[in-house]
Structures are given as C-alpha cells and as structure tokens.
Short mmCIF file of C-alpha atoms in Angstrom, two decimals:
data_model
loop_
_atom_site.label_atom_id
_atom_site.label_comp_id
_atom_site.label_asym_id
_atom_site.label_seq_id
_atom_site.Cartn_x
_atom_site.Cartn_y
_atom_site.Cartn_z
CA MET A 1 -29.40 43.94 -47.03
CA GLY A 2 -27.23 47.22 -46.11
CA SER A 3 -24.03 47.54 -44.41
CA ASN A 4 -25.80 48.51 -41.05
CA GLU A 5 -28.72 45.59 -40.78
CA LYS A 6 -27.88 42.89 -38.97
CA PRO A 7 -27.52 39.31 -40.52
CA CYS A 8 -30.74 36.49 -40.21
CA ARG A 9 -30.30 34.78 -36.88
CA ASN A 10 -31.31 31.77 -38.46
CA CYS A 11 -28.36 32.24 -41.10
CA GLU A 12 -26.35 32.77 -38.17
CA ALA A 13 -27.48 29.31 -36.77
CA LEU A 14 -27.19 27.85 -39.70
CA ARG A 15 -23.88 28.89 -40.28
CA ALA A 16 -22.81 27.92 -36.86
CA GLN A 17 -23.65 24.22 -37.92
CA LEU A 18 -22.03 24.32 -41.25
CA GLU A 19 -19.01 25.05 -39.33
CA GLN A 20 -19.23 22.46 -36.58
CA LYS A 21 -19.66 20.12 -39.22
CA GLU A 22 -16.47 20.72 -41.36
CA ALA A 23 -14.65 20.51 -37.81
CA ILE A 24 -16.12 16.80 -37.23
CA VAL A 25 -15.29 15.98 -40.67
CA ASP A 26 -11.82 17.43 -40.51
CA LYS A 27 -11.27 15.66 -36.95
CA TYR A 28 -12.01 12.49 -38.31
CA GLN A 29 -9.75 13.30 -41.75
CA LYS A 30 -6.55 13.21 -39.79
CA ILE A 31 -7.49 10.54 -37.28
CA VAL A 32 -7.79 8.24 -40.78
CA GLN A 33 -4.90 9.94 -41.70
CA SER A 34 -2.70 8.77 -38.45
CA GLN A 35 -4.40 5.64 -38.67
CA ASN A 36 -2.98 5.25 -41.79
CA GLU A 37 0.06 6.17 -41.19
CA LEU A 38 0.47 3.82 -37.69
CA LEU A 39 -0.60 1.00 -40.07
CA GLN A 40 2.27 1.66 -42.58
CA ASP A 41 4.71 1.60 -39.53
CA LEU A 42 3.42 -1.23 -38.72
CA THR A 43 3.33 -3.34 -41.91
CA GLN A 44 6.70 -2.20 -42.49
CA LYS A 45 8.06 -3.92 -38.97
CA SER A 46 5.82 -6.88 -39.15
CA PRO A 47 8.11 -10.35 -39.82
CA TYR A 48 4.73 -11.43 -42.37
CA THR A 49 5.31 -8.77 -44.23
CA SER A 50 8.89 -8.97 -44.64
CA GLY A 51 8.93 -9.05 -48.84
CA SER A 52 8.48 -6.44 -51.14
CA SER A 53 5.92 -3.17 -51.50
CA ARG A 54 3.77 -5.39 -53.83
CA LYS A 55 3.95 -8.41 -51.60
CA GLN A 56 2.57 -6.28 -48.72
CA SER A 57 0.29 -4.90 -50.85
CA GLU A 58 -1.14 -8.11 -51.76
CA ASN A 59 -0.93 -8.66 -48.23
CA PHE A 60 -3.03 -6.36 -46.91
CA GLY A 61 -4.76 -4.44 -49.46
CA HIS A 62 -6.01 -0.81 -48.72
CA PHE A 63 -5.85 -0.61 -44.89
CA GLY A 64 -7.97 3.26 -45.05
CA THR A 65 -11.01 1.18 -46.19
CA SER A 66 -11.78 -0.91 -44.00
CA SER A 67 -10.47 0.37 -40.35
CA SER A 68 -12.86 0.57 -37.32
CA TYR A 69 -11.72 2.92 -33.91
CA ASP A 70 -12.26 2.51 -30.02
CA LEU A 71 -13.15 5.64 -27.88
CA ASN A 72 -9.56 6.74 -28.07
CA ASN A 73 -8.97 6.97 -31.09
CA LYS A 74 -7.04 4.19 -32.06
CA VAL A 75 -7.57 1.80 -34.35
CA THR A 76 -8.73 -1.56 -33.09
CA ALA A 77 -8.96 -4.24 -35.93
CA VAL A 78 -8.34 -4.39 -39.56
CA THR A 79 -9.62 -6.59 -42.66
CA ALA A 80 -7.16 -7.77 -45.10
CA PRO A 81 -9.54 -7.06 -48.04
CA LYS A 82 -8.95 -8.45 -51.89
CA THR A 83 -6.80 -6.97 -53.88
CA ARG A 84 -7.55 -5.74 -57.54
CA GLY A 85 -7.30 -8.83 -59.93
CA LYS A 86 -5.80 -11.20 -57.56
CA GLN A 87 -7.40 -13.54 -54.93
CA VAL A 88 -5.82 -13.85 -51.62
CA SER A 89 -5.56 -16.24 -49.28
CA LYS A 90 -9.07 -17.34 -47.67
CA SER A 91 -7.58 -16.45 -44.21
CA CYS A 92 -8.24 -12.83 -42.60
CA ARG A 93 -6.20 -10.43 -40.99
CA ALA A 94 -7.21 -8.94 -37.70
CA PHE A 95 -5.16 -6.08 -35.73
CA ILE A 96 -5.34 -6.92 -32.24
CA GLY A 97 -4.50 -4.20 -29.98
CA SER A 98 -4.01 -3.33 -26.34
CA ILE A 99 -1.47 -6.53 -25.81
CA THR A 100 0.68 -5.89 -22.57
CA ASP A 101 2.37 -7.50 -19.65
CA GLY A 102 4.34 -9.94 -22.46
CA ILE A 103 1.21 -12.12 -23.26
CA ASP A 104 2.60 -15.17 -25.37
CA LYS A 105 2.13 -16.47 -28.37
CA GLU A 106 0.45 -19.48 -28.00
CA THR A 107 -2.06 -18.02 -25.10
CA LEU A 108 -2.84 -15.90 -27.85
CA LYS A 109 -3.76 -18.31 -30.41
CA LYS A 110 -5.44 -20.29 -28.07
CA CYS A 111 -7.88 -18.49 -26.41
CA LEU A 112 -8.79 -17.17 -29.83
CA GLU A 113 -9.43 -20.71 -31.43
CA ASP A 114 -11.51 -21.67 -28.35
CA ALA A 115 -13.47 -19.13 -28.48
CA PHE A 116 -14.15 -18.24 -32.30
CA GLY A 117 -12.32 -20.38 -34.68
CA ALA A 118 -9.52 -21.77 -36.12
CA VAL A 119 -6.60 -19.58 -36.24
CA GLU A 120 -4.03 -19.82 -38.52
CA ASN A 121 -1.22 -17.57 -37.86
CA ILE A 122 -0.14 -15.22 -34.72
CA ASP A 123 2.74 -12.45 -35.38
CA MET A 124 3.62 -10.76 -32.47
CA ILE A 125 4.55 -6.80 -32.72
CA PRO A 126 6.50 -6.23 -28.90
CA SER A 127 7.43 -3.01 -29.76
CA LYS A 128 4.00 -1.83 -30.71
CA ALA A 129 2.28 -4.18 -27.96
CA CYS A 130 0.14 -5.59 -30.52
CA ALA A 131 -0.27 -8.39 -32.65
CA PHE A 132 -1.46 -9.61 -35.87
CA ALA A 133 -4.13 -13.10 -36.01
CA ASP A 134 -4.56 -14.43 -39.02
CA PHE A 135 -7.96 -16.39 -38.53
CA ALA A 136 -9.15 -19.66 -40.84
CA THR A 137 -12.31 -18.54 -42.14
CA GLN A 138 -14.73 -15.49 -42.50
CA THR A 139 -16.98 -16.63 -39.53
CA ALA A 140 -14.55 -16.57 -36.77
CA TYR A 141 -13.03 -13.49 -37.97
CA HIS A 142 -16.59 -11.48 -38.20
CA ALA A 143 -17.35 -12.96 -34.72
CA ALA A 144 -13.48 -11.81 -33.11
CA VAL A 145 -14.50 -8.61 -34.30
CA SER A 146 -18.05 -9.09 -33.35
CA GLU A 147 -17.55 -10.37 -29.51
CA GLY A 148 -14.80 -7.25 -28.86
CA ALA A 149 -11.58 -9.37 -29.30
CA VAL A 150 -9.46 -6.82 -30.99
CA CYS A 151 -9.14 -5.16 -28.27
CA PHE A 152 -7.39 -8.34 -26.16
CA CYS A 153 -7.04 -8.98 -22.20
CA SER A 154 -3.13 -8.10 -20.59
CA ALA A 155 -2.05 -11.41 -19.75
CA LYS A 156 -2.40 -10.18 -16.31
CA THR A 157 -6.14 -10.69 -16.67
CA LEU A 158 -5.75 -14.15 -18.18
CA ASN A 159 -3.30 -15.37 -15.42
CA ASN A 160 -4.89 -14.36 -12.92
CA SER A 161 -8.01 -15.60 -13.40
CA THR A 162 -8.92 -19.58 -13.33
CA GLN A 163 -12.14 -18.92 -15.54
CA LEU A 164 -9.92 -17.77 -18.76
CA GLN A 165 -6.49 -20.24 -18.07
CA PRO A 166 -6.43 -22.39 -21.33
CA ASP A 167 -4.98 -25.46 -19.35
CA SER A 168 -7.46 -24.89 -16.60
CA GLU A 169 -10.10 -28.06 -16.14
CA LYS A 170 -12.94 -25.81 -15.35
CA PHE A 171 -12.48 -23.44 -18.67
CA ASN A 172 -11.65 -26.53 -20.93
CA SER A 173 -15.06 -28.82 -19.56
CA LEU A 174 -17.18 -25.63 -20.62
CA SER A 175 -18.69 -25.82 -23.98
CA LYS A 176 -18.04 -23.91 -26.88
CA ASN A 177 -20.72 -21.19 -26.56
CA LYS A 178 -20.00 -21.10 -22.84
CA LYS A 179 -16.00 -20.60 -23.12
CA LYS A 180 -17.07 -17.50 -25.95
CA LEU A 181 -19.48 -16.21 -23.11
CA VAL A 182 -16.13 -16.49 -20.53
CA LEU A 183 -13.96 -15.12 -22.69
CA LYS A 184 -16.30 -11.88 -23.90
CA ASN A 185 -16.92 -10.99 -20.57
CA SER A 186 -13.44 -10.99 -19.40
CA LEU A 187 -12.34 -9.09 -22.90
CA HIS A 188 -15.42 -6.39 -21.67
CA HIS A 189 -13.85 -6.55 -18.13
CA SER A 190 -10.31 -5.45 -19.60
CA ILE A 191 -11.38 -2.79 -21.79
CA THR A 192 -13.27 -1.08 -18.74
CA LEU A 193 -10.35 -1.77 -16.63
CA SER A 194 -8.20 -0.15 -18.92
CA LYS A 195 -10.71 2.90 -19.39
CA PHE A 196 -10.42 2.98 -15.72
CA SER A 197 -6.72 3.21 -15.21
CA SER A 198 -6.71 5.94 -17.81
CA PHE A 199 -9.12 8.06 -16.61
CA TYR A 200 -7.62 7.59 -13.17
CA SER A 201 -4.18 7.88 -13.60
CA SER A 202 -4.52 11.15 -15.06
CA GLN A 203 -6.14 12.54 -11.69
CA TYR A 204 -3.00 10.90 -9.62
CA GLY A 205 -0.38 10.44 -11.92
CA LYS A 206 1.08 7.35 -13.29
CA ASP A 207 3.03 6.31 -10.13
CA ARG A 208 0.86 6.81 -7.10
CA TRP A 209 -2.41 5.24 -9.01
CA GLN A 210 -0.42 2.18 -9.62
CA ASN A 211 0.03 1.92 -5.52
CA LEU A 212 -3.60 3.51 -4.56
CA PHE A 213 -4.90 0.46 -7.25
CA LYS A 214 -3.10 -1.55 -5.27
CA SER A 215 -4.32 -0.80 -2.23
CA LEU A 216 -8.53 -0.03 -3.41
CA GLN A 217 -8.52 -4.03 -4.35
CA ASN A 218 -7.38 -5.42 -0.66
CA PRO A 219 -10.51 -5.94 1.53
CA THR A 220 -11.54 -2.66 2.93
CA ARG A 221 -10.59 -2.50 6.64
CA TYR A 222 -12.57 -2.24 9.62
CA CYS A 223 -12.20 -0.87 13.33
CA ALA A 224 -14.49 -2.06 16.08
CA LEU A 225 -16.58 0.66 17.84
CA ILE A 226 -17.33 0.15 21.48
CA ASN A 227 -21.15 0.47 21.94
CA LYS A 228 -20.98 3.27 24.98
CA PHE A 229 -24.90 2.31 25.92
CA THR A 230 -23.88 -1.49 26.36
CA SER A 231 -22.95 -2.48 29.98
CA PRO A 232 -19.71 -2.12 31.21
CA LYS A 233 -19.31 -5.44 32.35
CA HIS A 234 -20.18 -6.75 29.01
CA ILE A 235 -17.54 -3.92 27.24
CA GLN A 236 -14.99 -5.53 29.60
CA SER A 237 -15.70 -9.66 28.43
CA PHE A 238 -15.24 -8.64 24.72
CA LEU A 239 -12.26 -6.83 25.82
CA SER A 240 -10.58 -9.49 27.24
CA THR A 241 -11.93 -12.36 25.15
CA THR A 242 -10.91 -10.65 22.00
CA PRO A 243 -7.36 -11.48 20.72
CA ASN A 244 -5.04 -9.46 19.27
CA LEU A 245 -6.97 -6.04 19.93
CA GLU A 246 -5.32 -2.61 19.60
CA GLN A 247 -6.65 0.93 20.10
CA VAL A 248 -6.71 3.26 17.19
CA SER A 249 -4.66 5.82 18.71
CA PHE A 250 -5.79 8.84 16.20
CA LEU A 251 -9.52 8.54 17.21
CA ASP A 252 -11.11 9.77 20.23
CA LEU A 253 -13.61 7.13 21.03
CA PRO A 254 -12.74 3.85 21.91
CA CYS A 255 -12.51 2.09 19.05
CA TYR A 256 -10.00 -0.98 18.61
CA VAL A 257 -8.32 -2.86 15.83
CA SER A 258 -7.48 -7.10 15.53
CA SER A 259 -5.07 -9.27 13.44
CA GLU A 260 -8.11 -12.08 13.93
CA ARG A 261 -11.18 -11.71 12.29
CA PHE A 262 -13.76 -10.00 14.24
CA LYS A 263 -16.61 -12.35 15.79
CA GLN A 264 -20.43 -11.31 15.60
CA PRO A 265 -21.54 -8.10 18.01
CA GLU A 266 -22.75 -9.88 20.79
CA LYS A 267 -25.78 -8.50 23.05
CA ASP A 268 -26.10 -7.31 26.91
CA GLU A 269 -28.26 -8.13 29.36
CA ASN A 270 -30.58 -4.89 28.54
CA GLY A 271 -30.04 -6.39 24.86
CA ILE A 272 -27.86 -3.81 23.18
CA LEU A 273 -25.09 -5.03 21.25
CA ASN A 274 -21.70 -3.90 22.20
CA TYR A 275 -19.53 -2.75 19.20
CA TYR A 276 -20.06 -1.89 15.36
CA LEU A 277 -17.86 -2.47 12.79
CA LEU A 278 -16.97 0.34 10.82
CA ASP A 279 -14.29 2.42 8.88
CA ALA A 280 -12.33 4.01 11.01
CA ALA A 281 -12.11 7.07 8.33
CA SER A 282 -15.78 7.33 9.04
CA ILE A 283 -15.79 8.69 12.32
CA MET A 284 -13.11 11.19 11.53
CA VAL A 285 -15.89 12.54 9.47
CA VAL A 286 -18.24 12.79 12.36
CA LYS A 287 -15.26 14.76 14.51
CA ALA A 288 -15.41 17.48 11.74
CA LEU A 289 -19.10 18.12 12.81
CA ASP A 290 -17.74 19.36 15.94
CA LEU A 291 -21.02 18.23 17.71
CA ASN A 292 -21.85 20.26 20.97
CA VAL A 293 -24.62 17.91 22.90
CA ASN A 294 -27.69 20.35 22.40
CA ASP A 295 -27.14 20.54 18.85
CA VAL A 296 -29.97 19.40 16.42
CA ILE A 297 -28.03 17.77 13.72
CA LEU A 298 -29.48 16.14 9.93
CA ASP A 299 -27.87 13.14 8.75
CA LEU A 300 -28.91 13.20 5.17
CA CYS A 301 -28.19 9.85 3.41
CA ALA A 302 -27.79 8.14 6.83
CA ALA A 303 -28.33 4.02 5.96
CA PRO A 304 -26.73 2.09 6.98
CA GLY A 305 -26.72 3.96 10.52
CA GLY A 306 -23.02 3.61 10.97
CA LYS A 307 -22.60 7.37 11.05
CA SER A 308 -25.66 8.12 12.74
CA LEU A 309 -24.41 5.73 15.51
CA VAL A 310 -21.01 7.53 15.83
CA ILE A 311 -23.32 10.87 16.28
CA LEU A 312 -25.57 9.95 19.19
CA GLN A 313 -22.23 8.99 20.51
CA TYR A 314 -20.53 12.54 20.61
CA LEU A 315 -24.16 13.87 20.91
CA LEU A 316 -25.72 12.21 24.13
CA SER A 317 -21.84 12.60 25.92
CA SER A 318 -23.49 13.89 28.87
CA ILE A 319 -25.23 10.75 29.69
CA ILE A 320 -25.02 9.23 32.97
CA HIS A 321 -24.40 5.30 33.52
CA ASN A 322 -25.54 4.37 36.56
CA ASN A 323 -26.85 0.66 37.14
CA ASN A 324 -28.27 0.48 33.23
CA ASP A 325 -30.16 3.42 34.41
CA PHE A 326 -29.85 6.40 31.77
CA SER A 327 -30.09 9.73 32.50
CA MET A 328 -29.44 13.01 31.05
CA ASN A 329 -29.38 16.75 32.10
CA TYR A 330 -30.26 17.32 28.17
CA GLY A 331 -29.33 16.57 24.73
CA GLY A 332 -29.65 17.65 21.09
CA PHE A 333 -31.61 15.51 18.32
CA LEU A 334 -30.71 13.75 15.47
CA THR A 335 -32.82 13.31 12.11
CA SER A 336 -31.52 10.48 10.45
CA ASN A 337 -33.09 10.34 6.77
CA ASP A 338 -32.22 7.95 3.79
CA PRO A 339 -34.89 7.99 0.64
CA SER A 340 -34.59 4.11 -0.42
CA PRO A 341 -36.92 2.22 2.21
CA ASN A 342 -34.65 -0.48 1.55
CA ARG A 343 -31.80 1.39 3.13
CA CYS A 344 -33.74 2.57 5.65
CA ARG A 345 -35.33 -0.28 7.35
CA ARG A 346 -31.42 -1.22 8.33
CA LEU A 347 -31.24 2.38 8.99
CA LYS A 348 -33.80 1.69 11.63
CA GLN A 349 -32.63 -1.97 12.90
CA VAL A 350 -29.21 -0.27 13.65
CA ILE A 351 -30.60 2.18 15.96
CA THR A 352 -32.62 -0.50 17.87
CA ASP A 353 -29.88 -2.96 18.22
CA TYR A 354 -27.69 -0.28 19.41
CA ILE A 355 -29.51 2.82 21.17
CA PRO A 356 -31.53 1.77 24.46
CA PRO A 357 -35.26 2.94 24.27
CA SER A 358 -35.07 4.92 26.85
CA LEU A 359 -32.76 7.54 24.65
CA GLN A 360 -34.68 6.77 21.15
CA HIS A 361 -36.68 9.68 21.52
CA HIS A 362 -33.24 11.65 20.42
CA ILE A 363 -33.92 10.45 16.96
CA LYS A 364 -35.87 10.37 14.75
CA ILE A 365 -35.74 8.49 11.73
CA LEU A 366 -37.22 9.21 8.12
CA SER A 367 -37.68 7.97 4.52
CA LEU A 368 -37.83 10.89 2.44
CA ASP A 369 -36.87 12.97 -0.45
CA LEU A 370 -36.12 15.92 1.81
CA SER A 371 -36.18 19.04 0.14
CA LEU A 372 -34.85 21.77 2.78
CA SER A 373 -36.18 25.36 2.35
CA LEU A 374 -35.60 26.95 5.83
CA PRO A 375 -32.39 26.93 8.25
CA THR A 376 -33.72 24.30 10.45
CA TYR A 377 -30.23 22.34 11.86
CA ASP A 378 -27.22 23.33 13.54
CA LYS A 379 -25.63 20.79 11.75
CA ILE A 380 -25.83 18.67 8.48
CA LEU A 381 -24.03 15.56 7.34
CA VAL A 382 -24.02 14.90 3.50
CA ASP A 383 -23.06 11.50 3.10
CA ALA A 384 -23.58 11.48 -0.68
CA PRO A 385 -24.10 8.71 -3.20
CA CYS A 386 -20.61 8.53 -5.36
CA SER A 387 -18.43 6.20 -7.83
CA ALA A 388 -17.63 4.07 -4.93
CA GLU A 389 -14.39 2.87 -6.61
CA ARG A 390 -12.91 0.59 -3.88
CA HIS A 391 -16.26 -1.19 -3.85
CA LEU A 392 -16.83 -1.38 -7.98
CA LEU A 393 -13.13 -3.31 -8.30
CA ASN A 394 -14.44 -5.78 -5.80
CA SER A 395 -17.67 -6.57 -7.73
CA PRO A 396 -17.55 -7.42 -11.13
CA ASN A 397 -21.38 -7.00 -12.18
CA GLU A 398 -20.88 -3.25 -10.60
CA PHE A 399 -17.37 -2.64 -12.31
CA SER A 400 -18.72 -3.57 -15.84
CA LYS A 401 -21.00 -0.96 -15.89
CA TRP A 402 -18.42 1.48 -15.02
CA LYS A 403 -17.78 4.94 -17.96
CA PRO A 404 -15.91 7.29 -17.79
CA SER A 405 -18.94 10.05 -18.11
CA ARG A 406 -20.69 7.90 -15.00
CA SER A 407 -18.59 11.15 -12.55
CA LYS A 408 -20.23 13.51 -14.34
CA ILE A 409 -23.75 12.45 -14.18
CA MET A 410 -23.25 11.75 -9.99
CA SER A 411 -21.39 14.93 -9.35
CA GLN A 412 -24.35 16.54 -11.00
CA LYS A 413 -26.95 14.82 -8.69
CA GLN A 414 -24.21 15.69 -6.01
CA TYR A 415 -24.39 19.10 -6.95
CA LYS A 416 -28.36 19.19 -6.62
CA MET A 417 -28.00 17.15 -3.29
CA LEU A 418 -25.70 19.84 -2.02
CA LEU A 419 -27.14 23.18 -3.31
CA ASP A 420 -30.54 22.06 -1.64
CA ALA A 421 -28.65 21.12 1.65
CA VAL A 422 -27.14 24.38 2.42
CA LYS A 423 -30.42 25.76 2.91
CA GLY A 424 -31.25 24.04 6.20
CA ILE A 425 -28.04 25.75 7.57
CA HIS A 426 -28.33 27.80 10.58
CA VAL A 427 -25.83 31.04 10.35
CA GLY A 428 -23.27 30.13 11.73
CA GLY A 429 -23.47 26.06 11.44
CA LEU A 430 -21.56 23.62 9.73
CA LEU A 431 -22.40 21.20 6.25
CA VAL A 432 -19.81 18.19 6.02
CA TYR A 433 -19.76 17.03 2.41
CA VAL A 434 -18.94 13.55 2.33
CA THR A 435 -18.17 11.07 -0.51
CA CYS A 436 -16.48 7.76 -0.59
CA SER A 437 -15.17 8.15 -4.03
CA ILE A 438 -11.31 8.90 -5.09
CA ASN A 439 -12.61 11.06 -7.90
CA LYS A 440 -11.86 14.51 -8.10
CA PHE A 441 -14.59 15.59 -9.96
CA GLU A 442 -17.66 14.14 -6.95
CA ASN A 443 -14.73 15.42 -4.50
CA GLU A 444 -13.17 19.26 -5.13
CA GLU A 445 -14.96 20.19 -7.99
CA VAL A 446 -18.16 19.74 -6.56
CA VAL A 447 -17.43 21.78 -3.36
CA LYS A 448 -15.73 24.59 -5.08
CA LYS A 449 -19.34 25.13 -7.61
CA ILE A 450 -21.04 25.02 -4.69
CA LEU A 451 -19.04 27.99 -2.87
CA LYS A 452 -19.38 29.65 -6.13
CA ASN A 453 -22.96 29.43 -6.84
CA SER A 454 -24.91 29.02 -3.62
CA TRP A 455 -27.02 31.87 -2.78
CA VAL A 456 -26.38 31.11 0.85
CA PRO A 457 -22.92 32.60 1.60
CA LEU A 458 -20.65 29.82 2.58
CA GLU A 459 -17.16 29.51 3.18
CA GLU A 460 -14.87 26.40 3.93
CA VAL A 461 -13.70 25.35 7.18
CA LYS A 462 -9.86 24.53 6.83
CA SER A 463 -8.52 22.27 9.02
CA GLU A 464 -5.50 19.90 9.42
CA TRP A 465 -5.95 15.74 10.47
CA ILE A 466 -4.12 13.31 11.86
CA ILE A 467 -4.31 11.31 9.07
CA GLY A 468 -4.91 12.02 4.92
CA GLU A 469 -3.93 14.70 3.14
CA PRO A 470 -5.09 17.70 1.84
CA CYS A 471 -7.02 18.22 -1.52
CA GLU A 472 -7.74 21.79 -3.22
CA LYS A 473 -10.77 22.24 -1.21
CA GLY A 474 -11.44 19.44 1.73
CA TRP A 475 -9.85 16.31 3.00
CA ILE A 476 -8.89 12.92 1.40
CA ILE A 477 -8.00 9.63 3.59
CA LEU A 478 -6.75 7.14 0.86
CA PRO A 479 -5.57 3.71 1.91
CA ASP A 480 -2.39 3.79 0.01
CA LYS A 481 -1.02 6.16 2.20
CA CYS A 482 -2.95 5.89 5.79
CA ASP A 483 -2.40 2.31 6.73
CA GLY A 484 -5.39 1.05 4.64
CA TRP A 485 -8.52 3.26 5.35
CA GLY A 486 -10.10 5.14 3.22
CA PRO A 487 -11.10 6.29 0.53
CA LEU A 488 -13.11 8.59 1.98
CA TYR A 489 -13.21 12.66 1.35
CA PHE A 490 -14.70 15.48 3.61
CA ALA A 491 -15.23 18.90 3.03
CA ILE A 492 -16.48 21.41 6.34
CA LEU A 493 -18.73 24.36 4.90
CA LYS A 494 -20.09 26.90 7.54
CA ARG A 495 -22.86 29.27 6.55
CA VAL A 496 -21.55 32.86 7.11
CA GLY A 497 -24.58 34.99 6.32
CA GLU A 498 -28.34 35.10 5.68
CA GLY A 499 -28.22 35.47 2.05
CA GLU A 500 -30.62 36.74 -0.72
CA PHE A 501 -32.36 34.06 -2.95
CA ARG A 502 -31.10 35.28 -6.60
CA LYS A 503 -33.50 34.42 -9.60
CA LYS A 504 -31.91 34.23 -12.73
CA GLU A 505 -32.30 37.13 -15.18
CA LYS A 506 -34.31 36.79 -17.54
CA ARG A 507 -32.29 37.68 -21.12
CA THR A 508 -33.75 40.01 -23.44
CA PHE A 509 -32.73 39.21 -27.59
CA ARG A 510 -32.79 41.36 -30.60
CA ARG A 511 -35.00 39.89 -33.08
CA PHE A 512 -34.89 41.01 -36.96
CA ASN A 513 -37.93 40.54 -38.20
CA ALA A 514 -37.52 40.33 -41.94
CA ASP A 515 -40.63 40.82 -43.38
CA LYS A 516 -40.83 44.73 -41.66
CA ASN A 517 -37.03 44.99 -41.85
CA ILE A 518 -37.55 46.05 -38.38
CA GLU A 519 -35.83 45.22 -34.85
CA ASN A 520 -37.78 44.24 -32.31
CA ASP A 521 -36.92 44.56 -28.34
CA ASP A 522 -39.35 42.32 -26.13
CA TYR A 523 -38.19 39.10 -26.87
CA GLU A 524 -37.58 37.77 -23.81
CA GLU A 525 -36.26 34.36 -22.99
#
C-alpha cells in the first residue's frame, strides 16, 4: 500500500477490536492484582493465620486462581485449595465481605449453619469489615457460594427482620429448605440495598442521603382535598366531625391534614364524594400549569386521576354553585389519557365519583398510546412513569427487581414520551414534566436533553415555590426537608416558536475498493 493510500476499513475495524480486547485484559489483570494485595493484607492480620509464612501458605493456598468477583470489583469469595504435596483440613474457607453495623460472630455463624451446613470457625476482621468462615464440608461451602452468602447481610437487616432473627420462633419453626430460602432472599435484599444506597449517595452525598433514605421509608403523607362540587352542607359536616384538622397553608385550594387517620370519603345527596386524598406536592404540580378557565388541557398519564381532579378544580372555577344547580359562563376542556386499560378504569371511576354529570362534558377520558403531531393543547401535563423509589422501598417484591441500569431504561422511555408531547403544545403554551423519582437521570437530565435536541423551540420557565428546592433544571420536593411531602420533581417548559422538523443528515463514507484500487464517494448510510 502506497504512502498516499488509505488503509482498508476492515483492517481498521479489526485493529480497533484488538485494542479493545487488550484494554479489557489489562483491566482485569489489574483487578486480580488488587485482589491479591487485599487478600495478602487480610491474611497477615487474620488471627487464623498468625503463624509463619509457610503456615499461611498451607492454610490459604494460591488465592489468585480461586477468587470470584462482584460488580464493584471486590473480592466476594476465596476458597482454600490444596497445597502441593500436602493434604489440608477438610474445612473450606470462604471470604465474607460487606459485614457492617457490628454483626456479632455467633449470629453470623448460626445463620450460616441454619442455611448451609456446619461451620467450624468464624474469624472476624472488624478493621476490614469482613470475616473468614471455615465450612466443615465442601457441600456446605459450595451451597453458601451458590446462594450468595459471600455477600452477607448487615446486622441491621438481621435485627429488624423477624424472619431472620435466629432466636425467633417463626424462623426456628421453618424447615431447613425454607430457612435457606428466607436467608437467600434476605441476602439478595441486602446486596440490592447496598447497591441502591451507593447509587443515590453518589448523587446526593453521604450525609444528605442518610436523612433522605430514612424519610423515604416512612409512610406517604396525604392531605384531604375538599371537592368543590360537593354540597356546602356536606363539606361543613366533614370539617366539623373530623378531629384535629389543620389547613395546608401553602396551597390555594382547601386541603387539610389531620393527626388522625382519615375515614372513607362520603357521598352527598347528589352522590358526589366530599374529599380526595393525595400528596400536597401533586397540587403544586398542577398549580405550575398556570391554568386559565378557557384552557384546553391534556393530562397524558392521568391514572389514577388525582391530578386530573385537581385540574378540574382550577379549570371549572367559574362555576356558580346555587342550590345544587351547576351553571357556568364557559369552561375549558380536559383530555385525560392513560394507555393502561386497567388504570384507565380507575380514572373513569374517580371522575364519576367526584364530578357531577352536568359537568362531565368538560372532560374526555382516553386509553390510548397517544402520538401527538400537531399543536392542539394550551397546557400539557406529563406525569411520566418513573422508578418511584419511595414505593420501591415499601414494596419488597418490587425492590428486589431494582438494578442500577433501571434508571437508564426509564429515562429513555421518558425522553421519547416528552419528545412526542412537546409537539402537541400551541406556541406560548406550557408543558409540565413530572416524576415521583429522586433520580437525577430521570429528572433534570431528561429535561436538559429535550431542551437540547427537540426541534420544537422550548425554554424553561423558572419559578420559586414555597416548599422544595431548585435543581439544575426544574424543582424538586423531597420529604426530608419538606415535612414528609414528596418526593416529586417537576419542570415547566414553554413553547416559544413554530420550529421546523429537521431530518437527520445522511452521512457519506469514502469506501476503498481493494479490487480496482479506487475510492467511491457514493456510499450513503
């Protein structure tokens, strides 16, 4: 090949693949080296290996050939293979990491024995937050490794779970297989919780995350939104008979909290329920739409219907209530949509229970996977599906499915939904993007991406609110600093122009023809 000739594209691709593979090999060689250094440090400080270097070699063998790794590139298990020419004890030594909160030796040993089999000895190393366990049989050792015991749960998890307390009657009454299943689920939960905390502490900082995590584990706080379409007599009855009521001061709709649990909403003489329970932050989100009585509005993901109900409280504010006869000068129109048929049925039930039949012509309920192409609405509310961390932490089955990659998948769905929704706003109209997530990748990062990439001209409307805190883009209400309300994130976007649809430009490549020794410029992607 001459000096002026370009290399073959296939050769360049092969070279890139080789460089990538070499980089991967180099990375894992460094990982193995770091694990060996850690293990050598541990063996020097372990009371089990306090003898000579020859004795240490006999007890531990060659670590580098028998290590396994977790996602955080930490050693999770180490076997003690046979040394050359010598037969070591039948016990099999396992390295158990991630031991926190001062878990004691006896509890650790009993839990391992109940689940997997006999354990001869436990060597705790508090300075390294880990331990070595000597299983009596290879069967017990392999069972522990296969079930995930090498990433053992913290003492807090053991002590707070009645199912896992070794002395509890419920745990002791279980069969050995069920005990193993209980411990396996707890170990999986602990590992997930560790990754979950690490993921969010990197966003909020360790100190802030500890406070936020505690507040997320508390039950969701609700206020009672008084339904303006209920008869005044029925409203007064509710206010006078409900104990310890206090009005929420930062909301302009009549909402009340109580130290007592709210009873079930009751219907008035016209069959309309008197109040609806929801998070006060949800009302602030609807307030951000800056509604006018003549607006045409879309609630894109409306179920179960709380925010649609709040929209109607604002939208139909010109109603005159006189002897249960509703009349109005003119009102706007709300389209409430949810693509899930099951959730949409719940939405319809809420509208039927809270809105009088004489006003239901101001709302249309759909269950469609809407695709917007023309500017149709003055205001759009996008309450996007999200990770909903507060719900996850209070739902063990759902939490067990959490992975760090979940946020990436969710943010891609949110971006596509938002990219489609902005096309449906009139020029000068507003879109409010909402999630109940605390994840920055699902919140402000999605907004930044849509502001950068959307062909619809948009700008962020920045506002100060009574509760909550500003983000890089948008506003967030977090329960640790907002008296238990939230979490709820929202950002206000305004369409400032018509915009022009821009297709992606075709990219042209210069392909080298090896047979004819020429270059072609007509290859397009």
